[in-house]
Amino acid sequence: MKNLPLIFCGVFFTIAFSWTGLILTSQIQYGRLERATASEDETTLYPLQMSGAAIRGKDVYIAQGCLYCHTQQVRPRHQGGDIERGWGQRYTVARDYILQERVLLGTMRTGPDLADIGTRQKSDEWHYQHLFDPQLTSPGSVMPPFRFLFEQVPVGETVRMDAIKLPADYAFAPRPGFQWVPRQEASDLVQYLHSLRLNYNSPESRLEE
Amino acid sequence: MAISDPTHSSQTPEPGAVPPARAGQIDASLKTPVLFFFACAVLWLLLGSALGVISAIKLHAPEFLGNVEALTFGRTRSMHLNIVAYGWTFNGVFGISLWLMHRLGRVELRNGWVAILGGGLWNVAVALGIGGILLGKMTSVEWLEMPKEVAPLLAVAFLLIGTWNVVGFARRAPGHVYVSQWYIIAAMFWLPMLYCVAEMMILWFPARGTVQAITNWWFAHNVLGLWMTPVGVAAMYYLIPKVLGKPIHSYYLSIIGFWSLALFYNWAGVHHLIGGPIPVWAQSAGIVASIMMVVPVLVTAINFHTTTYGKENWRIIWNSPTLRFVVFGAFNYTLSSFAGSAMALREVNRVTHFTNFTVGHAHHGMYAFVAMVYFGAMYFIMPRLLGREWPSAALIKIHFWLTAGGIFFYVLVMSIHGILQGMAMNDATTPFLEISRNAMVWNGLRTAGGTAMTLGHVAFAVHFFWMLRGSAASRRRTAPTLFSSAVPVEGGAR
């Protein structure tokens, strides 16, 4: 084993072996997986396509690094308490991710799982408050504030529908005559969160009753 | 088969062979490139640790730099990881591997300027990539956060640097090939293959769905396993027998260790996806490979710990800055690898997955093993390149105790907290916010551990540049800087 070509062959073989075994085999097994109907009498194909706003919102999610505290995967009952905790009515399977150009499974749960957040929390108002200052909705949370995704605009004649409702004597209250409203990024991000739903049956994993 | 001295000083060159260059000449040819890589590594280490501490503080004080978009947690954490990986560790690997490869091959480095050019490009590319993360161009793919546009620059830079290890190996003086050379040459081939495949299949031409995730963890785990670990193990195989002045316990075992590592580490990365939306057979393959990692680790552990065993050896280890760091690293290689195997078991993973336990484990491997061995190697190599000694034993002591103590405390805190966190998360009756609130105290302790390590790095950096500048204290010393002057100075015992 003294010469370079022989060592190189061994080194190349070991890495080619794992690449073939893990990645190429997976690609052959399910790299061309397609959308499917939830059951035989239905026509809607799942997973659904995301809206334009949700796709833009995903870019915000990626750029802010939400992934580092939030996973997007629900483990089966035998592998953790995810389903008991209400993070999804079924475990996630490979087919759920086939439309995603960037898969954001995550590996750390400093915050809760978001695979099904669109079903769990439907309120825009809650999301805006939570992003603006997590302490408003979730006292004691360790999530950082994302106030930079909001801006102050003059109140004018009417209060905007999406203006954040803040408590009295609040530390980050807007200037007098102004209101905090979400910038485009914040509203896109919320649309993305709404799009994360695990509310359909998949041929590989069915919703629990 | 048995080989006593990694430098083969006792061997006579084969008839007709070019006489091996003398150590001094080899060191002279390596001086500028290796010093360049080490200096870059140390500067990145300072920046990377600062960002680590900032990230840690954010986990118990969310308003700390809270409203600064460029420094939101997701970005500081990613900058921390990429700086310590691509900045500190890669530069460390480049410097250490070039030096080991040419010393063991007993040849001078020719065309060192190409390696320096590559090193310049590498560090510029990393700086651009970090800037990209700062400004929101992050990819959110773990271990590949830098914008994909810097990948070609990194690839070219790697080629300009890594090639010299291959050339150095090909040009080596005749004689036995030592196991350290195997590890280094393998790492030089593995890393570019891993990196190019991962960049292509995740960022440039994304594979469908979770095939990306499998590729991601095949890559990320193997950066540690097939790049940083081999060079760390290579350094240990060189430095432990060298400083102790005795042969490695069993050269035969080291060969088994090499091939079993090559075979099993490759497959282990999927354990990051246990319970995830990937085929169960792939998860099982990852679990099996992770358990099989016991083989190379046990073999290497037997070799290192048997070689270092003995009262006289311990005295040398305790007094040699190099060995104090390296043997600390060797112990933690064993410990963190066994912990890693255990964490892949489904029963354990059920609790530790998605918690601070994993983060603690990552630091156990990357720091308590890899970084500590690299520090030890730098303590050994620097005096040989500069022809002068480390100016202050006290600074080395401060460095050792702050980093060793800091990482021990950090891993302990993260492991205990991770288990508590995991058990609480699996118990649906505990509200999530309660788990969050309970984490604050633990995360505060974590910041304390991180701060200690960072202060240790400051001591190291001050010492490093003080020595580089050539202080009077460092020129005055004629004997190696040891922790106790009462110890008889042996051959190369620094």
XYZ file of C-alpha atoms in Angstrom:
703
model
C 0.000 0.000 0.000
C 2.873 2.284 -0.585
C 1.944 3.838 -3.821
C -0.328 6.712 -4.499
C -2.657 5.178 -7.113
C -3.492 2.278 -4.820
C -4.269 4.511 -1.832
C -6.305 6.735 -4.103
C -8.323 3.732 -5.322
C -9.119 2.681 -1.761
C -10.060 6.199 -0.762
C -12.188 6.651 -3.851
C -13.873 3.289 -3.381
C -14.932 3.992 0.206
C -16.520 7.323 -0.613
C -18.094 6.083 -3.848
C -19.504 3.162 -1.865
C -21.285 5.389 0.655
C -22.442 7.825 -2.014
C -23.898 5.002 -4.091
C -25.374 3.248 -1.096
C -26.981 6.239 0.553
C -27.551 8.934 -2.031
C -27.775 7.257 -5.421
C -29.933 4.445 -4.059
C -32.280 6.961 -2.424
C -32.411 8.936 -5.655
C -33.317 5.777 -7.591
C -35.858 4.740 -4.982
C -37.744 7.999 -4.621
C -36.010 10.722 -6.631
C -38.907 10.818 -9.088
C -41.712 10.669 -6.564
C -44.822 12.527 -7.779
C -47.733 14.209 -6.080
C -50.567 11.888 -5.170
C -54.249 12.028 -4.292
C -55.108 11.654 -0.657
C -57.527 8.783 -1.302
C -59.060 7.056 -4.292
C -62.244 9.165 -4.410
C -60.368 12.491 -4.337
C -58.872 14.467 -7.172
C -56.650 17.021 -5.406
C -52.975 16.208 -5.664
C -50.844 16.678 -2.538
C -48.634 18.348 -1.476
C -50.136 21.596 -2.790
C -48.139 24.163 -4.743
C -47.165 27.205 -2.706
C -48.493 30.668 -3.544
C -46.136 33.359 -4.819
C -46.216 35.184 -1.496
C -45.420 31.954 0.357
C -42.459 31.286 -1.937
C -41.116 34.783 -1.209
C -41.787 34.166 2.481
C -39.700 31.018 2.355
C -36.753 33.134 1.191
C -37.214 35.310 4.277
C -37.319 32.168 6.445
C -34.061 31.026 4.834
C -32.288 34.398 5.047
C -33.164 34.895 8.730
C -32.078 31.369 9.621
C -35.363 30.245 11.235
C -34.245 26.682 10.513
C -31.646 26.810 13.276
C -34.337 26.713 15.966
C -37.352 25.255 14.157
C -37.602 21.863 12.519
C -40.137 20.954 9.850
C -40.588 17.253 10.383
C -42.883 15.159 12.543
C -41.416 11.917 13.836
C -43.501 8.749 14.160
C -44.917 7.985 17.616
C -42.243 5.427 18.450
C -39.463 7.922 17.733
C -40.524 10.894 19.884
C -43.396 12.836 21.371
C -44.068 14.991 18.298
C -47.583 13.716 17.548
C -48.652 13.654 21.219
C -47.469 17.228 21.489
C -49.840 18.203 18.668
C -47.155 19.124 16.150
C -48.944 17.122 13.467
C -51.700 14.566 13.070
C -49.379 12.217 11.270
C -45.669 11.742 10.753
C -44.016 13.340 7.733
C -42.823 11.265 4.783
C -40.565 11.898 1.809
C -43.474 12.747 -0.491
C -44.365 15.789 1.622
C -41.155 17.524 0.503
C -40.979 16.751 -3.217
C -41.979 20.234 -4.371
C -39.423 22.006 -2.186
C -36.386 23.304 -3.994
C -34.726 23.772 -0.608
C -35.636 21.243 2.040
C -35.667 22.761 5.535
C -35.915 19.779 7.888
C -33.774 21.314 10.620
C -31.964 19.522 13.440
C -32.632 21.617 16.530
C -35.789 22.418 18.475
C -35.049 25.525 20.471
C -38.544 26.409 19.259
C -41.451 24.153 18.316
C -41.724 22.203 15.074
C -43.379 24.127 12.236
C -44.317 21.354 9.778
C -47.987 21.911 10.622
C -47.975 25.480 11.943
C -50.443 26.529 9.230
C -53.086 24.282 10.782
C -52.175 25.079 14.368
C -52.076 28.871 14.237
C -54.231 30.520 11.592
C -54.243 34.075 12.924
C -52.260 36.751 11.054
C -52.539 38.989 14.061
C -50.912 36.414 16.347
C -48.050 35.854 13.910
C -47.391 39.579 13.483
C -47.352 40.172 17.223
C -45.161 37.128 17.732
C -42.640 38.144 15.080
C -42.604 41.755 16.267
C -41.945 40.762 19.855
C -42.301 37.120 20.901
C -42.846 38.182 24.531
C -46.251 39.613 23.566
C -47.720 36.237 22.696
C -45.300 33.844 24.377
C -43.870 35.283 27.608
C -40.558 33.664 28.461
C -39.827 32.641 24.883
C -36.186 32.727 23.800
C -37.053 33.696 20.227
C -35.406 36.927 19.095
C -37.610 39.829 18.014
C -37.940 40.540 14.289
C -38.992 44.190 14.571
C -36.804 45.003 11.585
C -39.407 43.271 9.436
C -41.909 45.994 10.414
C -42.151 49.724 9.799
C -43.911 52.717 11.301
C -46.415 54.502 9.097
C -48.689 57.466 9.933
C -52.077 56.390 11.232
C -53.864 58.790 8.846
C -57.607 58.506 8.625
C -57.950 54.803 9.389
C -55.955 52.263 11.295
C -54.569 49.698 8.912
C -56.050 46.229 9.206
C -52.638 44.666 9.640
C -51.333 47.197 12.191
C -50.013 45.422 15.264
C -52.126 45.692 18.361
C -49.859 46.587 21.252
C -50.494 46.829 24.989
C -50.506 50.188 26.751
C -47.145 51.465 28.083
C -45.299 49.201 25.713
C -41.550 49.615 25.403
C -41.517 49.544 21.606
C -44.679 51.583 21.063
C -44.799 53.553 17.787
C -44.251 57.319 17.735
C -47.418 59.303 18.440
C -49.645 59.326 15.383
C -47.868 56.299 13.915
C -48.563 52.587 13.814
C -46.376 49.512 13.321
C -47.232 47.614 10.159
C -45.568 44.567 8.614
C -43.203 45.178 5.731
C -43.495 42.989 2.662
C -41.045 40.462 4.134
C -43.122 39.988 7.280
C -46.383 39.459 5.442
C -44.688 37.062 2.999
C -43.185 35.147 5.894
C -46.596 34.793 7.521
C -48.037 33.551 4.223
C -45.271 30.964 4.138
C -46.066 29.848 7.688
C -49.736 29.513 6.707
C -48.699 27.287 3.806
C -46.993 24.781 6.119
C -49.832 22.322 6.625
C -49.903 18.638 7.285
C -53.670 18.342 6.914
C -53.845 15.797 4.107
C -53.469 12.076 3.844
C -50.502 10.704 2.036
C -50.328 7.189 0.607
C -47.472 6.553 3.037
C -48.858 8.239 6.154
C -52.467 8.812 7.141
C -53.894 11.379 9.512
C -54.762 10.033 12.932
C -58.338 10.548 14.064
C 5.736 -4.131 9.916
C 6.613 -2.458 13.177
C 8.019 0.975 12.875
C 9.622 2.830 15.680
C 10.213 6.397 14.719
C 7.863 8.387 12.540
C 10.702 10.406 11.110
C 12.636 7.304 10.094
C 15.814 8.976 11.199
C 17.299 5.564 11.874
C 16.634 4.278 8.402
C 19.298 4.481 5.816
C 18.206 5.724 2.415
C 18.030 3.138 -0.283
C 21.123 2.966 -2.449
C 21.080 5.520 -5.182
C 18.341 7.575 -3.572
C 18.645 11.294 -3.169
C 19.744 11.978 0.386
C 16.798 13.276 2.365
C 16.801 16.976 2.936
C 17.677 17.944 6.446
C 14.842 18.888 8.784
C 16.022 22.496 8.926
C 15.912 22.888 5.173
C 12.468 21.278 4.991
C 11.195 23.615 7.696
C 12.676 26.614 5.900
C 10.797 25.699 2.732
C 7.545 25.365 4.686
C 7.963 28.402 6.890
C 6.022 31.082 5.008
C 3.049 28.989 3.829
C 2.516 27.216 7.143
C 2.866 30.428 9.151
C 0.403 32.092 6.793
C -2.175 29.347 7.342
C -1.664 29.351 11.103
C -1.978 33.133 11.336
C -5.220 33.065 9.323
C -6.505 30.199 11.469
C -5.852 32.109 14.689
C -7.531 35.295 13.408
C -10.609 33.357 12.263
C -10.663 31.565 15.603
C -10.948 34.888 17.450
C -13.781 36.114 15.242
C -15.521 32.750 15.276
C -15.433 32.452 19.045
C -16.750 35.999 19.464
C -19.711 35.117 17.256
C -20.178 31.890 19.207
C -20.438 33.840 22.450
C -22.829 36.360 20.873
C -25.032 33.492 19.691
C -24.899 31.859 23.112
C -25.920 35.085 24.868
C -28.878 35.432 22.519
C -30.159 32.099 23.803
C -30.790 33.509 27.263
C -31.138 37.212 26.439
C -33.141 37.395 23.214
C -33.112 41.212 23.180
C -29.278 41.242 23.106
C -28.505 42.758 19.660
C -32.059 41.587 19.078
C -33.185 44.100 16.532
C -30.046 44.105 14.374
C -31.010 42.172 11.267
C -27.441 41.266 10.273
C -26.821 39.843 13.740
C -30.028 37.918 14.324
C -29.455 34.507 15.937
C -29.838 32.459 12.742
C -27.043 34.449 11.136
C -24.605 34.773 14.047
C -24.878 31.059 14.650
C -24.233 30.302 10.985
C -21.319 32.728 10.819
C -19.880 31.106 13.945
C -20.085 27.636 12.412
C -18.704 28.623 9.019
C -15.871 30.682 10.477
C -14.687 27.993 12.866
C -15.079 25.312 10.182
C -13.840 26.952 6.985
C -11.723 29.643 8.649
C -10.095 28.159 11.719
C -10.138 24.415 11.090
C -9.426 24.392 7.354
C -6.483 26.781 7.712
C -5.262 24.639 10.596
C -5.537 21.512 8.460
C -3.687 23.157 5.571
C -0.778 24.225 7.775
C -0.508 21.051 9.836
C -0.899 18.674 6.902
C 1.692 20.432 4.729
C 4.206 20.361 7.538
C 3.581 16.728 8.484
C 3.550 15.537 4.898
C 6.887 17.134 4.017
C 8.585 16.257 7.291
C 7.463 12.630 7.019
C 8.328 12.446 3.341
C 11.654 14.146 4.049
C 11.315 16.502 1.107
C 11.250 20.243 0.802
C 8.113 22.046 -0.318
C 8.677 23.408 -3.777
C 6.603 26.265 -5.169
C 5.291 27.244 -1.766
C 4.063 30.489 -3.303
C 1.288 28.586 -5.092
C 0.020 27.299 -1.759
C 0.135 30.843 -0.377
C -1.758 32.108 -3.423
C -4.351 29.392 -2.862
C -4.450 30.278 0.828
C -5.076 33.928 0.005
C -7.888 32.984 -2.342
C -9.337 30.560 0.202
C -9.471 33.184 2.928
C -10.886 35.852 0.632
C -13.589 33.404 -0.473
C -14.437 32.521 3.130
C -14.615 36.240 3.997
C -16.979 36.798 1.056
C -19.084 33.848 2.123
C -19.337 35.114 5.700
C -20.254 38.554 4.359
C -22.985 36.843 2.357
C -24.439 35.273 5.496
C -24.251 38.618 7.295
C -26.183 40.331 4.514
C -28.904 37.699 4.241
C -27.619 35.614 1.331
C -27.424 32.580 3.595
C -28.599 29.228 2.204
C -29.870 27.684 5.490
C -28.255 24.384 4.493
C -26.266 23.265 7.511
C -22.486 23.391 6.960
C -23.046 24.929 3.512
C -24.480 28.298 4.568
C -22.171 30.398 2.436
C -23.788 31.575 -0.829
C -23.224 29.050 -3.598
C -21.285 31.612 -5.669
C -18.225 31.277 -3.409
C -18.044 27.516 -3.970
C -16.032 27.712 -7.225
C -13.538 30.057 -5.546
C -13.159 27.663 -2.630
C -12.723 24.752 -5.023
C -9.946 26.469 -6.994
C -8.238 27.593 -3.797
C -8.408 24.062 -2.400
C -6.819 22.693 -5.555
C -3.952 25.181 -5.269
C -3.304 24.174 -1.658
C -4.237 20.486 -1.434
C -2.218 19.568 -4.510
C 1.037 20.231 -2.625
C 0.251 17.493 -0.160
C -0.208 15.050 -3.008
C 2.940 16.299 -4.738
C 4.829 16.151 -1.455
C 3.690 12.573 -0.975
C 4.639 11.568 -4.522
C 8.083 13.136 -4.122
C 8.764 11.594 -0.699
C 12.124 10.088 0.032
C 12.230 6.307 -0.303
C 11.304 4.298 2.757
C 8.307 3.263 4.761
C 5.070 5.234 4.490
C 3.849 6.206 7.954
C 0.157 6.013 8.841
C -0.091 9.805 9.250
C 0.701 10.156 5.570
C -2.167 7.828 4.697
C -4.642 9.830 6.724
C -3.547 13.124 5.191
C -3.493 11.944 1.610
C -6.940 10.364 2.060
C -8.360 13.563 3.546
C -6.984 15.583 0.634
C -8.956 13.410 -1.800
C -12.087 12.993 0.303
C -12.884 16.613 1.070
C -13.066 17.962 -2.510
C -15.247 15.023 -3.578
C -17.601 15.558 -0.647
C -17.787 19.289 -1.168
C -18.370 19.233 -4.920
C -21.068 16.548 -4.714
C -22.858 18.360 -1.883
C -22.730 21.772 -3.592
C -24.013 20.260 -6.843
C -26.790 18.113 -5.391
C -28.085 20.656 -2.864
C -27.401 24.152 -4.167
C -26.570 24.145 -7.884
C -28.819 21.351 -9.174
C -31.016 20.479 -6.175
C -32.018 16.837 -5.868
C -35.671 16.099 -5.278
C -37.052 16.418 -1.777
C -35.269 14.801 1.110
C -32.551 13.242 -1.056
C -31.064 16.680 -0.389
C -31.228 16.085 3.334
C -29.421 12.759 3.016
C -26.756 14.441 0.873
C -26.523 17.258 3.396
C -25.753 14.974 6.319
C -23.561 12.664 4.308
C -21.500 15.781 3.613
C -21.656 17.568 6.950
C -20.804 14.526 9.035
C -18.004 13.557 6.708
C -16.381 16.996 6.865
C -15.683 16.119 10.463
C -15.111 12.414 9.846
C -13.098 12.372 6.642
C -11.339 15.718 6.792
C -10.834 17.139 10.257
C -10.591 13.791 12.046
C -8.013 12.165 9.720
C -5.694 15.146 10.026
C -6.221 15.228 13.799
C -5.480 11.507 14.035
C -2.472 11.945 11.735
C -1.117 14.642 14.047
C -1.674 12.426 17.094
C 0.082 9.489 15.430
C 3.039 11.750 14.737
C 3.236 13.798 17.919
C 2.599 11.219 20.642
C 5.466 8.848 19.736
C 7.674 11.753 18.692
C 7.510 13.674 21.945
C 7.478 10.571 24.149
C 10.419 9.192 22.217
C 8.903 5.717 21.961
C 7.152 3.819 19.183
C 3.415 3.636 18.780
C 1.974 0.566 20.527
C 0.980 -1.300 17.371
C 1.543 -0.122 13.866
C -0.619 -2.965 12.569
C -3.625 -1.682 14.548
C -3.227 1.744 12.996
C -3.767 0.254 9.539
C -6.962 -1.473 10.678
C -8.020 1.817 12.228
C -7.487 3.650 8.975
C -9.484 1.332 6.745
C -12.316 0.791 9.197
C -12.652 4.548 9.609
C -12.699 4.967 5.832
C -15.382 2.343 5.486
C -17.733 3.157 8.374
C -17.502 6.913 8.919
C -18.703 7.428 5.359
C -22.124 5.962 6.108
C -22.719 7.349 9.588
C -24.043 10.832 8.776
C -27.639 9.728 8.199
C -28.046 9.361 11.966
C -28.871 13.099 11.916
C -32.117 12.147 10.181
C -33.353 9.342 12.443
C -37.136 9.500 12.587
C -37.131 11.923 9.673
C -38.896 11.750 6.313
C -36.362 9.494 4.616
C -36.510 5.736 3.955
C -36.141 3.660 7.104
C -33.445 1.490 5.503
C -31.254 4.597 5.093
C -31.704 5.466 8.767
C -30.802 1.901 9.706
C -27.697 2.036 7.527
C -26.647 5.200 9.369
C -27.289 3.583 12.741
C -25.303 0.454 11.844
C -22.380 2.504 10.534
C -22.422 4.680 13.660
C -22.205 1.597 15.864
C -19.473 0.130 13.665
C -17.465 3.304 14.308
C -16.640 1.634 17.616
C -14.083 -0.435 15.658
C -11.785 2.346 14.379
C -12.214 4.342 17.566
C -11.409 1.409 19.820
C -8.409 0.466 17.716
C -7.075 4.021 17.720
C -7.846 4.376 21.422
C -5.920 1.212 22.279
C -3.005 2.501 20.279
C -2.908 5.970 21.806
C -3.747 5.124 25.361
C -1.402 2.155 25.509
C 1.412 4.264 24.095
C 0.845 7.028 26.614
C 0.313 4.704 29.588
C 2.942 4.721 32.307
C 4.089 7.014 35.084
C 7.132 8.326 33.256
C 5.052 9.043 30.160
C 2.516 10.954 32.172
C 5.225 13.204 33.551
C 6.351 14.062 30.043
C 2.779 14.573 28.842
C 1.973 16.832 31.756
C 5.035 18.977 31.151
C 4.887 19.188 27.389
C 2.490 21.844 26.059
C 2.119 19.863 22.855
C 1.232 16.604 24.536
C -0.975 18.105 27.188
C -3.247 19.390 24.409
C -2.843 16.386 22.129
C -3.501 13.765 24.799
C -6.517 15.755 26.013
C -7.698 15.618 22.397
C -6.992 11.878 22.137
C -9.110 11.172 25.215
C -11.949 13.232 23.875
C -11.743 11.582 20.470
C -12.434 8.312 22.238
C -15.162 9.711 24.486
C -17.017 11.763 21.886
C -16.909 8.942 19.345
C -18.399 6.440 21.767
C -21.028 9.014 22.723
C -21.761 9.509 19.020
C -22.267 5.781 18.515
C -24.621 5.643 21.493
C -26.599 8.650 20.248
C -27.401 6.801 17.035
C -29.299 4.100 18.926
C -33.003 4.752 18.436
C -33.772 4.590 22.151
C -31.176 7.253 22.938
C -31.842 9.300 19.830
C -35.500 9.560 20.755
C -34.412 11.799 23.641
C -31.227 13.492 22.442
C -32.295 14.310 18.870
C -33.204 18.000 18.340
C -31.743 19.039 21.715
C -28.668 20.726 23.153
C -27.178 17.263 23.628
C -26.419 17.179 19.906
C -24.951 20.688 19.997
C -22.783 19.675 22.950
C -21.679 16.558 21.102
C -20.747 18.570 18.017
C -18.508 20.771 20.177
C -17.095 17.711 21.920
C -15.839 16.368 18.586
C -14.968 19.621 16.854
C -13.349 21.286 19.826
C -12.345 18.935 22.637
C -10.809 16.619 20.047
C -10.052 18.469 16.802
C -9.249 21.983 18.015
C -7.238 20.795 21.013
C -5.093 18.502 18.848
C -4.552 21.350 16.378
C -3.445 23.637 19.224
C -1.005 20.962 20.336
C 0.339 20.560 16.817
C 0.821 24.315 16.508
C 2.770 24.365 19.771
C 5.061 21.738 18.276
C 5.450 23.141 14.777
C 5.873 26.873 15.438
C 9.252 26.702 17.222
C 10.618 24.534 14.424
C 9.520 26.956 11.725
C 10.716 30.076 13.492
C 13.811 28.684 15.128
C 12.831 30.180 18.455
C 10.811 29.122 21.462
C 7.394 30.075 22.776
C 7.934 33.171 24.929
C 5.781 32.262 27.921
C 4.909 29.011 29.649
C 2.351 30.926 31.717
C 0.348 31.932 28.637
C 0.267 28.328 27.433
C -0.981 27.293 30.851
C -3.722 29.936 30.743
C -4.642 28.782 27.253
C -4.826 25.173 28.330
C -6.857 25.618 31.483
C -9.350 28.057 29.974
C -9.964 25.931 26.884
C -9.855 22.509 28.552
C -11.926 23.695 31.502
C -14.268 25.648 29.249
C -15.022 22.775 26.898
C -15.382 20.267 29.726
C -17.925 22.520 31.426
C -19.668 23.281 28.128
C -20.101 19.637 27.128
C -21.254 18.732 30.637
C -23.866 21.513 30.714
C -25.119 20.774 27.216
C -25.357 17.042 27.835
C -27.319 17.338 31.064
C -29.565 20.025 29.638
C -30.049 18.084 26.407
C -31.343 15.036 28.256
C -33.706 17.129 30.404
C -34.870 19.013 27.308
C -35.424 15.825 25.323
C -37.366 14.107 28.079
C -39.524 17.186 28.601
C -40.235 17.478 24.874
C -41.299 13.842 24.687
C -43.696 14.435 27.570
C -46.664 16.177 25.960
C -47.967 17.422 29.327
C -45.034 19.835 29.705
C -45.906 23.074 27.878
C -43.258 24.070 25.354
C -42.852 27.520 26.873
C -41.926 25.921 30.172
C -39.120 24.018 28.417
C -37.993 27.326 26.882
C -37.962 29.111 30.220
C -36.074 26.258 31.892
C -33.441 26.462 29.181
C -32.422 29.987 30.164
C -30.294 28.982 33.155
C -28.552 26.205 31.238
C -27.910 28.498 28.319
C -26.414 31.015 30.720
C -23.980 28.373 31.945
C -23.232 27.527 28.342
C -22.248 31.149 27.730
C -19.858 30.906 30.691
C -18.161 27.851 29.138
C -17.942 29.557 25.760
C -16.541 32.724 27.280
C -13.786 30.751 29.017
C -12.770 29.149 25.727
C -12.833 32.532 23.994
C -10.571 34.061 26.654
C -8.252 31.083 26.177
C -8.156 31.900 22.469
C -7.237 35.500 23.240
C -4.312 34.252 25.348
C -3.279 31.942 22.511
C -3.558 34.668 19.877
C -1.516 37.128 21.953
C 1.136 34.473 22.471
C 1.088 33.419 18.825
C 1.636 36.902 17.423
C 4.101 37.749 20.176
C 6.171 34.763 19.118
C 5.735 35.558 15.436
C 7.038 39.069 16.001
C 10.075 37.593 17.692
C 10.067 38.920 21.208
C 13.229 39.150 23.237
C 11.751 36.586 25.636
C 11.348 34.122 22.832
C 14.829 34.670 21.390
C 16.496 34.427 24.779
C 15.196 30.928 25.426
C 17.535 28.217 24.365
C 15.568 25.245 25.647
C 12.009 24.274 24.768
C 9.268 26.036 26.718
C 7.924 23.438 29.119
C 5.582 23.689 32.061
C 8.240 22.638 34.544
C 11.933 23.390 34.232
C 12.806 20.454 36.486
C 12.109 17.972 33.717
C 15.072 16.723 31.764
C 14.709 17.927 28.217
C 14.513 15.090 25.759
C 15.016 15.048 22.034
C 12.065 17.030 20.823
C 9.976 17.251 23.946
C 8.245 20.558 23.671
